[in-house]
CSV table of C-alpha atoms in Angstrom, one decimal:
chain,number,residue,atom,x,y,z
A,1,UNK,CA,0.2,0.2,0.3
A,2,UNK,CA,1.3,3.3,-0.8
A,3,UNK,CA,1.3,6.1,1.8
A,4,UNK,CA,-1.8,8.0,0.6
A,5,UNK,CA,-3.7,4.5,0.6
A,6,UNK,CA,-2.4,3.7,4.3
A,7,UNK,CA,-4.1,7.0,5.4
A,8,UNK,CA,-7.1,6.5,3.4
A,9,UNK,CA,-7.5,3.7,5.2
A,10,UNK,CA,-6.7,4.7,8.6
A,11,UNK,CA,-9.3,7.4,7.7
A,12,UNK,CA,-11.7,5.5,6.6
A,13,UNK,CA,-11.6,3.4,9.5
A,14,UNK,CA,-11.7,6.3,11.9
A,15,UNK,CA,-14.6,7.5,10.6
A,16,UNK,CA,-16.7,4.0,10.9
A,17,UNK,CA,-17.0,5.0,14.3
A,18,UNK,CA,-17.7,8.8,13.8
A,19,UNK,CA,-15.9,10.8,16.4
A,20,UNK,CA,-17.2,14.4,17.2
A,21,UNK,CA,-14.2,15.9,15.9
A,22,UNK,CA,-10.9,15.1,14.9
A,23,UNK,CA,-7.5,17.0,15.0
A,24,UNK,CA,-5.4,16.7,11.9
A,25,UNK,CA,-1.9,17.6,11.5
A,26,UNK,CA,-1.8,19.9,8.7
A,27,UNK,CA,-4.5,21.8,6.1
A,28,UNK,CA,-4.1,19.5,3.1
A,29,UNK,CA,-4.7,16.2,5.6
A,30,UNK,CA,-7.6,18.1,6.7
A,31,UNK,CA,-8.9,17.8,3.1
A,32,UNK,CA,-8.4,14.8,2.8
A,33,UNK,CA,-10.4,13.9,6.2
A,34,UNK,CA,-13.3,16.4,4.8
A,35,UNK,CA,-13.6,14.3,1.7
A,36,UNK,CA,-14.1,11.0,3.6
A,37,UNK,CA,-16.2,12.2,6.1
A,38,UNK,CA,-18.4,13.5,2.6
A,39,UNK,CA,-18.2,10.0,1.5
A,40,UNK,CA,-19.6,8.4,4.4
A,41,UNK,CA,-22.4,11.4,4.5
A,42,UNK,CA,-21.1,13.4,7.6
A,43,UNK,CA,-21.5,17.2,7.6
A,44,UNK,CA,-18.5,19.1,8.8
A,45,UNK,CA,-19.0,20.3,11.4
A,46,UNK,CA,-22.8,19.4,12.1
A,47,UNK,CA,-21.6,15.7,12.5
A,48,UNK,CA,-18.0,16.1,12.8
A,49,UNK,CA,-15.5,18.8,13.6
A,50,UNK,CA,-12.2,19.0,12.2
A,51,UNK,CA,-9.2,21.5,13.4
A,52,UNK,CA,-5.8,21.4,11.8
A,53,UNK,CA,-2.3,22.8,11.8
A,54,UNK,CA,-0.7,25.8,9.3
A,55,UNK,CA,-3.4,27.8,8.6
A,56,UNK,CA,-2.3,28.1,5.2
A,57,UNK,CA,-4.8,29.4,2.1
A,58,UNK,CA,-6.6,26.3,1.7
A,59,UNK,CA,-8.7,26.9,5.0
A,60,UNK,CA,-10.7,29.6,3.7
A,61,UNK,CA,-11.3,27.2,0.0
A,62,UNK,CA,-13.4,24.8,2.5
A,63,UNK,CA,-17.2,26.0,2.3
A,64,UNK,CA,-17.6,26.2,6.0
A,65,UNK,CA,-14.2,27.4,6.4
A,66,UNK,CA,-11.2,25.5,8.3
A,67,UNK,CA,-10.6,25.8,11.9
A,68,UNK,CA,-6.3,25.9,12.1
A,69,UNK,CA,-3.6,26.6,14.3
A,70,UNK,CA,-1.4,28.9,13.0
A,71,UNK,CA,2.2,28.1,14.0
A,72,UNK,CA,5.2,30.6,14.5
A,73,UNK,CA,7.5,28.9,11.9
A,74,UNK,CA,9.9,31.5,11.5
A,75,UNK,CA,10.4,31.3,15.3
A,76,UNK,CA,10.3,27.6,15.6
A,77,UNK,CA,13.3,27.7,12.5
A,78,UNK,CA,15.1,30.6,14.3
A,79,UNK,CA,15.1,28.3,17.7
A,80,UNK,CA,16.0,25.4,15.9
A,81,UNK,CA,19.0,27.0,13.5
A,82,UNK,CA,20.5,28.5,16.9
A,83,UNK,CA,20.5,25.3,19.1
A,84,UNK,CA,22.3,23.4,16.0
A,85,UNK,CA,24.6,26.5,16.3
A,86,UNK,CA,25.3,26.2,19.8
A,87,UNK,CA,25.8,21.8,19.2
A,88,UNK,CA,28.2,23.0,16.7
A,89,UNK,CA,30.1,25.3,18.5
A,90,UNK,CA,30.2,23.5,21.8
A,91,UNK,CA,30.9,20.2,20.1
A,92,UNK,CA,28.4,18.0,22.2
A,93,UNK,CA,24.4,19.0,22.6
A,94,UNK,CA,23.5,20.8,25.8
A,95,UNK,CA,21.0,20.0,28.3
A,96,UNK,CA,17.6,19.8,26.8
A,97,UNK,CA,15.5,23.2,27.0
A,98,UNK,CA,12.2,23.5,26.8
A,99,UNK,CA,10.9,26.4,24.7
A,100,UNK,CA,7.3,27.5,24.2
A,101,UNK,CA,6.3,29.1,20.7
A,102,UNK,CA,2.9,31.4,20.9
A,103,UNK,CA,0.7,30.4,18.3
A,104,UNK,CA,-3.1,31.2,17.2
A,105,UNK,CA,-5.7,29.4,16.6
A,106,UNK,CA,-7.9,30.4,13.8
A,107,UNK,CA,-11.5,29.7,14.3
A,108,UNK,CA,-13.8,28.9,11.6
A,109,UNK,CA,-16.6,26.8,10.4
A,110,UNK,CA,-15.1,23.4,10.7
A,111,UNK,CA,-14.9,23.2,14.1
A,112,UNK,CA,-18.7,23.1,16.6
A,113,UNK,CA,-17.8,26.7,17.6
A,114,UNK,CA,-19.1,28.6,15.1
A,115,UNK,CA,-17.7,32.3,16.7
A,116,UNK,CA,-14.8,33.8,14.5
A,117,UNK,CA,-12.9,34.0,17.5
A,118,UNK,CA,-8.4,34.0,17.3
A,119,UNK,CA,-7.2,32.8,20.4
A,120,UNK,CA,-3.4,33.0,21.0
A,121,UNK,CA,-1.0,31.1,23.8
A,122,UNK,CA,1.1,33.7,26.0
A,123,UNK,CA,4.7,33.0,26.4
A,124,UNK,CA,3.9,30.7,29.2
A,125,UNK,CA,1.7,28.2,27.1
A,126,UNK,CA,-1.7,29.9,28.3
A,127,UNK,CA,-4.7,30.7,25.8
A,128,UNK,CA,-5.1,34.5,25.5
A,129,UNK,CA,-8.5,35.5,23.7
A,130,UNK,CA,-9.4,38.7,21.6
A,131,UNK,CA,-12.6,39.7,20.4
A,132,UNK,CA,-13.9,38.4,16.9
A,133,UNK,CA,-12.0,40.4,13.9
A,134,UNK,CA,-9.4,41.9,16.4
A,135,UNK,CA,-5.5,40.4,15.8
A,136,UNK,CA,-3.5,41.6,18.2
A,137,UNK,CA,0.2,41.6,18.0
A,138,UNK,CA,2.1,38.5,18.6
A,139,UNK,CA,4.4,38.2,21.8
A,140,UNK,CA,7.0,37.3,19.8
A,141,UNK,CA,7.3,39.9,18.0
A,142,UNK,CA,6.5,42.5,20.8
A,143,UNK,CA,10.4,41.6,21.9
């Protein structure tokens, strides 16, 4: 079986039990989940809520809009590069360090809650709510 066939078979077996919602690793896979749900006559979000990651432009192509977590990829890459350079300079890995990179949940119609609010995490990982239509600056950008 190809990876795509394996993914489709796994998704089909999950949808046989019809969960309330699915959290999918990225927006592309979420579209596959929507397609599989429709093939089983399941309506998103009435029968199945779907949330994904990356907040790509695909999120707005889905009729109801796809709720997605927008990740600060630039910050994640910056931290990874710093860690790699530190390992190269020191010649050995340092002690593991926990880094929290703020993210933003962009809520659209694919999740049960029908609001159009935006949720951000602060540097401690707690969710900070903002008003619909208001996009507060990322904590990382204010440093």
